[in-house]
């Protein structure tokens, strides 16, 4: 008989339906906004929309989408969602390039979260590139 080690439970993702407000902060409902990207029925047309959709994927804990939209040179083998963390909102601070006419783009954002009862924020400059014709996340520099 083998012994199994218990893995910590991951918290269930918030219940978000197609008609729920999209976690990314745009006015369209989730199903018409980031949900279509998560479902694979559309691709993010800009680096900013990819950033927003990846934030929403963290909210709904969509590991497959996060890995699919991560550049293969920097992609981790898997995503570990933290059971004690809840995402509270996304603010896009600045973008450079990243349109349909570019091959690279940068998005500076602040993502608010609650962890262990305390609120904090992740402030990051994310870099995106086109890979096989689609926008993917490359890496980030953390701002202070």
PDB file of C-alpha atoms in Angstrom:
ATOM      1  CA  UNK A   1       0.000   0.000   0.000  1.00  0.00           C
ATOM      2  CA  UNK A   2       1.475   3.303  -1.030  1.00  0.00           C
ATOM      3  CA  UNK A   3       1.293   6.419   1.057  1.00  0.00           C
ATOM      4  CA  UNK A   4      -0.085   9.544  -0.481  1.00  0.00           C
ATOM      5  CA  UNK A   5       0.843  12.975   0.645  1.00  0.00           C
ATOM      6  CA  UNK A   6      -2.007  15.405   0.971  1.00  0.00           C
ATOM      7  CA  UNK A   7      -1.832  18.365  -1.359  1.00  0.00           C
ATOM      8  CA  UNK A   8      -3.147  21.680  -0.075  1.00  0.00           C
ATOM      9  CA  UNK A   9      -6.612  22.395  -1.350  1.00  0.00           C
ATOM     10  CA  UNK A  10      -6.945  25.090  -3.927  1.00  0.00           C
ATOM     11  CA  UNK A  11      -9.797  27.466  -3.350  1.00  0.00           C
ATOM     12  CA  UNK A  12     -12.666  27.200  -5.766  1.00  0.00           C
ATOM     13  CA  UNK A  13     -12.722  29.880  -8.433  1.00  0.00           C
ATOM     14  CA  UNK A  14     -15.435  32.499  -8.019  1.00  0.00           C
ATOM     15  CA  UNK A  15     -18.686  31.601  -9.771  1.00  0.00           C
ATOM     16  CA  UNK A  16     -18.577  33.656 -12.953  1.00  0.00           C
ATOM     17  CA  UNK A  17     -21.084  33.010 -15.718  1.00  0.00           C
ATOM     18  CA  UNK A  18     -21.247  34.278 -19.296  1.00  0.00           C
ATOM     19  CA  UNK A  19     -23.582  37.064 -18.166  1.00  0.00           C
ATOM     20  CA  UNK A  20     -21.476  38.124 -15.153  1.00  0.00           C
ATOM     21  CA  UNK A  21     -19.500  41.362 -15.327  1.00  0.00           C
ATOM     22  CA  UNK A  22     -16.088  40.597 -16.781  1.00  0.00           C
ATOM     23  CA  UNK A  23     -13.359  40.590 -14.109  1.00  0.00           C
ATOM     24  CA  UNK A  24     -11.054  42.560 -16.437  1.00  0.00           C
ATOM     25  CA  UNK A  25     -13.078  45.738 -15.849  1.00  0.00           C
ATOM     26  CA  UNK A  26     -14.417  46.346 -19.358  1.00  0.00           C
ATOM     27  CA  UNK A  27     -18.156  46.918 -19.694  1.00  0.00           C
ATOM     28  CA  UNK A  28     -19.022  43.755 -21.680  1.00  0.00           C
ATOM     29  CA  UNK A  29     -20.217  40.644 -19.845  1.00  0.00           C
ATOM     30  CA  UNK A  30     -17.649  37.893 -19.302  1.00  0.00           C
ATOM     31  CA  UNK A  31     -18.977  35.689 -22.135  1.00  0.00           C
ATOM     32  CA  UNK A  32     -18.610  38.497 -24.686  1.00  0.00           C
ATOM     33  CA  UNK A  33     -15.341  39.797 -23.256  1.00  0.00           C
ATOM     34  CA  UNK A  34     -12.599  37.572 -21.840  1.00  0.00           C
ATOM     35  CA  UNK A  35     -14.761  34.448 -21.787  1.00  0.00           C
ATOM     36  CA  UNK A  36     -14.578  34.149 -25.574  1.00  0.00           C
ATOM     37  CA  UNK A  37     -10.776  34.132 -25.398  1.00  0.00           C
ATOM     38  CA  UNK A  38     -10.781  31.578 -22.579  1.00  0.00           C
ATOM     39  CA  UNK A  39     -13.141  29.343 -24.584  1.00  0.00           C
ATOM     40  CA  UNK A  40     -10.881  29.588 -27.644  1.00  0.00           C
ATOM     41  CA  UNK A  41     -13.578  31.027 -29.908  1.00  0.00           C
ATOM     42  CA  UNK A  42     -11.591  34.240 -30.441  1.00  0.00           C
ATOM     43  CA  UNK A  43      -8.026  35.472 -29.950  1.00  0.00           C
ATOM     44  CA  UNK A  44      -7.054  38.637 -28.116  1.00  0.00           C
ATOM     45  CA  UNK A  45      -6.496  41.305 -30.808  1.00  0.00           C
ATOM     46  CA  UNK A  46      -4.085  43.453 -28.782  1.00  0.00           C
ATOM     47  CA  UNK A  47      -1.524  43.048 -26.015  1.00  0.00           C
ATOM     48  CA  UNK A  48      -3.817  44.968 -23.645  1.00  0.00           C
ATOM     49  CA  UNK A  49      -6.762  42.661 -24.316  1.00  0.00           C
ATOM     50  CA  UNK A  50      -4.485  39.666 -23.753  1.00  0.00           C
ATOM     51  CA  UNK A  51      -3.353  41.215 -20.454  1.00  0.00           C
ATOM     52  CA  UNK A  52      -6.977  41.735 -19.411  1.00  0.00           C
ATOM     53  CA  UNK A  53      -7.907  38.188 -20.419  1.00  0.00           C
ATOM     54  CA  UNK A  54      -4.978  36.735 -18.494  1.00  0.00           C
ATOM     55  CA  UNK A  55      -6.001  38.686 -15.391  1.00  0.00           C
ATOM     56  CA  UNK A  56      -9.521  37.274 -15.792  1.00  0.00           C
ATOM     57  CA  UNK A  57      -8.025  33.794 -16.214  1.00  0.00           C
ATOM     58  CA  UNK A  58      -6.315  34.183 -12.839  1.00  0.00           C
ATOM     59  CA  UNK A  59      -9.657  35.227 -11.337  1.00  0.00           C
ATOM     60  CA  UNK A  60     -11.499  32.182 -12.738  1.00  0.00           C
ATOM     61  CA  UNK A  61      -8.429  29.945 -12.319  1.00  0.00           C
ATOM     62  CA  UNK A  62      -8.183  28.932 -15.976  1.00  0.00           C
ATOM     63  CA  UNK A  63      -4.765  27.281 -15.979  1.00  0.00           C
ATOM     64  CA  UNK A  64      -5.075  25.978 -19.551  1.00  0.00           C
ATOM     65  CA  UNK A  65      -5.637  29.488 -20.946  1.00  0.00           C
ATOM     66  CA  UNK A  66      -2.777  30.980 -18.961  1.00  0.00           C
ATOM     67  CA  UNK A  67      -0.373  28.321 -20.218  1.00  0.00           C
ATOM     68  CA  UNK A  68      -1.678  28.567 -23.794  1.00  0.00           C
ATOM     69  CA  UNK A  69      -1.054  32.334 -23.843  1.00  0.00           C
ATOM     70  CA  UNK A  70       2.423  32.160 -22.287  1.00  0.00           C
ATOM     71  CA  UNK A  71       5.470  32.215 -24.596  1.00  0.00           C
ATOM     72  CA  UNK A  72       6.994  28.713 -24.760  1.00  0.00           C
ATOM     73  CA  UNK A  73      10.474  30.050 -23.858  1.00  0.00           C
ATOM     74  CA  UNK A  74       9.281  31.427 -20.496  1.00  0.00           C
ATOM     75  CA  UNK A  75       6.183  29.302 -19.735  1.00  0.00           C
ATOM     76  CA  UNK A  76       6.194  27.341 -16.468  1.00  0.00           C
ATOM     77  CA  UNK A  77       5.093  23.697 -16.456  1.00  0.00           C
ATOM     78  CA  UNK A  78       1.961  24.547 -14.482  1.00  0.00           C
ATOM     79  CA  UNK A  79       0.178  27.309 -12.576  1.00  0.00           C
ATOM     80  CA  UNK A  80      -0.328  27.053  -8.821  1.00  0.00           C
ATOM     81  CA  UNK A  81      -3.292  29.130  -7.690  1.00  0.00           C
ATOM     82  CA  UNK A  82      -3.054  30.289  -4.096  1.00  0.00           C
ATOM     83  CA  UNK A  83      -6.077  29.267  -2.050  1.00  0.00           C
ATOM     84  CA  UNK A  84      -5.795  32.356   0.156  1.00  0.00           C
ATOM     85  CA  UNK A  85      -5.688  34.923  -2.639  1.00  0.00           C
ATOM     86  CA  UNK A  86      -8.694  36.756  -4.126  1.00  0.00           C
ATOM     87  CA  UNK A  87      -8.313  39.138  -7.061  1.00  0.00           C
ATOM     88  CA  UNK A  88     -10.210  42.407  -6.553  1.00  0.00           C
ATOM     89  CA  UNK A  89      -9.648  44.516  -9.671  1.00  0.00           C
ATOM     90  CA  UNK A  90      -7.425  45.484 -12.557  1.00  0.00           C
ATOM     91  CA  UNK A  91      -6.216  48.934 -13.544  1.00  0.00           C
ATOM     92  CA  UNK A  92      -4.345  49.448 -16.824  1.00  0.00           C
ATOM     93  CA  UNK A  93      -1.887  52.284 -16.238  1.00  0.00           C
ATOM     94  CA  UNK A  94      -0.118  52.506 -19.595  1.00  0.00           C
ATOM     95  CA  UNK A  95       0.405  50.600 -22.823  1.00  0.00           C
ATOM     96  CA  UNK A  96       3.007  50.908 -25.533  1.00  0.00           C
ATOM     97  CA  UNK A  97       2.711  49.317 -28.946  1.00  0.00           C
ATOM     98  CA  UNK A  98       0.762  46.033 -28.801  1.00  0.00           C
ATOM     99  CA  UNK A  99      -1.799  46.816 -31.517  1.00  0.00           C
ATOM    100  CA  UNK A 100      -2.715  44.743 -34.552  1.00  0.00           C
ATOM    101  CA  UNK A 101       0.146  46.508 -36.374  1.00  0.00           C
ATOM    102  CA  UNK A 102       2.885  45.626 -33.859  1.00  0.00           C
ATOM    103  CA  UNK A 103       4.868  42.511 -32.997  1.00  0.00           C
ATOM    104  CA  UNK A 104       5.695  43.552 -29.429  1.00  0.00           C
ATOM    105  CA  UNK A 105       3.854  45.416 -26.717  1.00  0.00           C
ATOM    106  CA  UNK A 106       4.093  46.411 -23.082  1.00  0.00           C
ATOM    107  CA  UNK A 107       1.276  46.832 -20.582  1.00  0.00           C
ATOM    108  CA  UNK A 108       1.780  48.461 -17.209  1.00  0.00           C
ATOM    109  CA  UNK A 109      -0.955  47.503 -14.778  1.00  0.00           C
ATOM    110  CA  UNK A 110      -1.933  47.289 -11.150  1.00  0.00           C
ATOM    111  CA  UNK A 111      -3.921  44.267  -9.989  1.00  0.00           C
ATOM    112  CA  UNK A 112      -5.436  44.502  -6.539  1.00  0.00           C
ATOM    113  CA  UNK A 113      -5.854  41.383  -4.408  1.00  0.00           C
ATOM    114  CA  UNK A 114      -6.685  40.230  -0.905  1.00  0.00           C
ATOM    115  CA  UNK A 115      -4.511  37.679   0.817  1.00  0.00           C
ATOM    116  CA  UNK A 116      -5.013  36.527   4.389  1.00  0.00           C
ATOM    117  CA  UNK A 117      -7.387  39.390   5.114  1.00  0.00           C
ATOM    118  CA  UNK A 118      -4.992  42.100   3.915  1.00  0.00           C
ATOM    119  CA  UNK A 119      -5.284  43.992   0.631  1.00  0.00           C
ATOM    120  CA  UNK A 120      -2.284  44.541  -1.601  1.00  0.00           C
ATOM    121  CA  UNK A 121      -1.495  45.153  -5.266  1.00  0.00           C
ATOM    122  CA  UNK A 122       0.732  43.717  -7.945  1.00  0.00           C
ATOM    123  CA  UNK A 123       2.264  46.481 -10.074  1.00  0.00           C
ATOM    124  CA  UNK A 124       3.905  45.125 -13.191  1.00  0.00           C
ATOM    125  CA  UNK A 125       5.223  46.021 -16.650  1.00  0.00           C
ATOM    126  CA  UNK A 126       4.331  42.963 -18.750  1.00  0.00           C
ATOM    127  CA  UNK A 127       5.938  42.303 -22.108  1.00  0.00           C
ATOM    128  CA  UNK A 128       3.997  40.636 -24.909  1.00  0.00           C
ATOM    129  CA  UNK A 129       5.089  39.370 -28.313  1.00  0.00           C
ATOM    130  CA  UNK A 130       3.453  37.745 -31.282  1.00  0.00           C
ATOM    131  CA  UNK A 131       4.172  34.034 -31.499  1.00  0.00           C
ATOM    132  CA  UNK A 132       2.766  32.034 -34.403  1.00  0.00           C
ATOM    133  CA  UNK A 133       0.556  35.031 -35.187  1.00  0.00           C
ATOM    134  CA  UNK A 134      -1.028  35.361 -31.729  1.00  0.00           C
ATOM    135  CA  UNK A 135      -0.252  37.612 -28.781  1.00  0.00           C
ATOM    136  CA  UNK A 136       1.453  35.807 -25.896  1.00  0.00           C
ATOM    137  CA  UNK A 137       2.838  36.905 -22.541  1.00  0.00           C
ATOM    138  CA  UNK A 138       6.649  36.887 -22.506  1.00  0.00           C
ATOM    139  CA  UNK A 139       7.767  38.184 -19.123  1.00  0.00           C
ATOM    140  CA  UNK A 140       7.486  41.065 -16.690  1.00  0.00           C
ATOM    141  CA  UNK A 141       9.342  43.628 -14.698  1.00  0.00           C
ATOM    142  CA  UNK A 142       7.846  44.315 -11.291  1.00  0.00           C
ATOM    143  CA  UNK A 143       7.388  47.960 -10.378  1.00  0.00           C
ATOM    144  CA  UNK A 144       7.730  49.188  -6.846  1.00  0.00           C
TER     145      UNK A 144
END
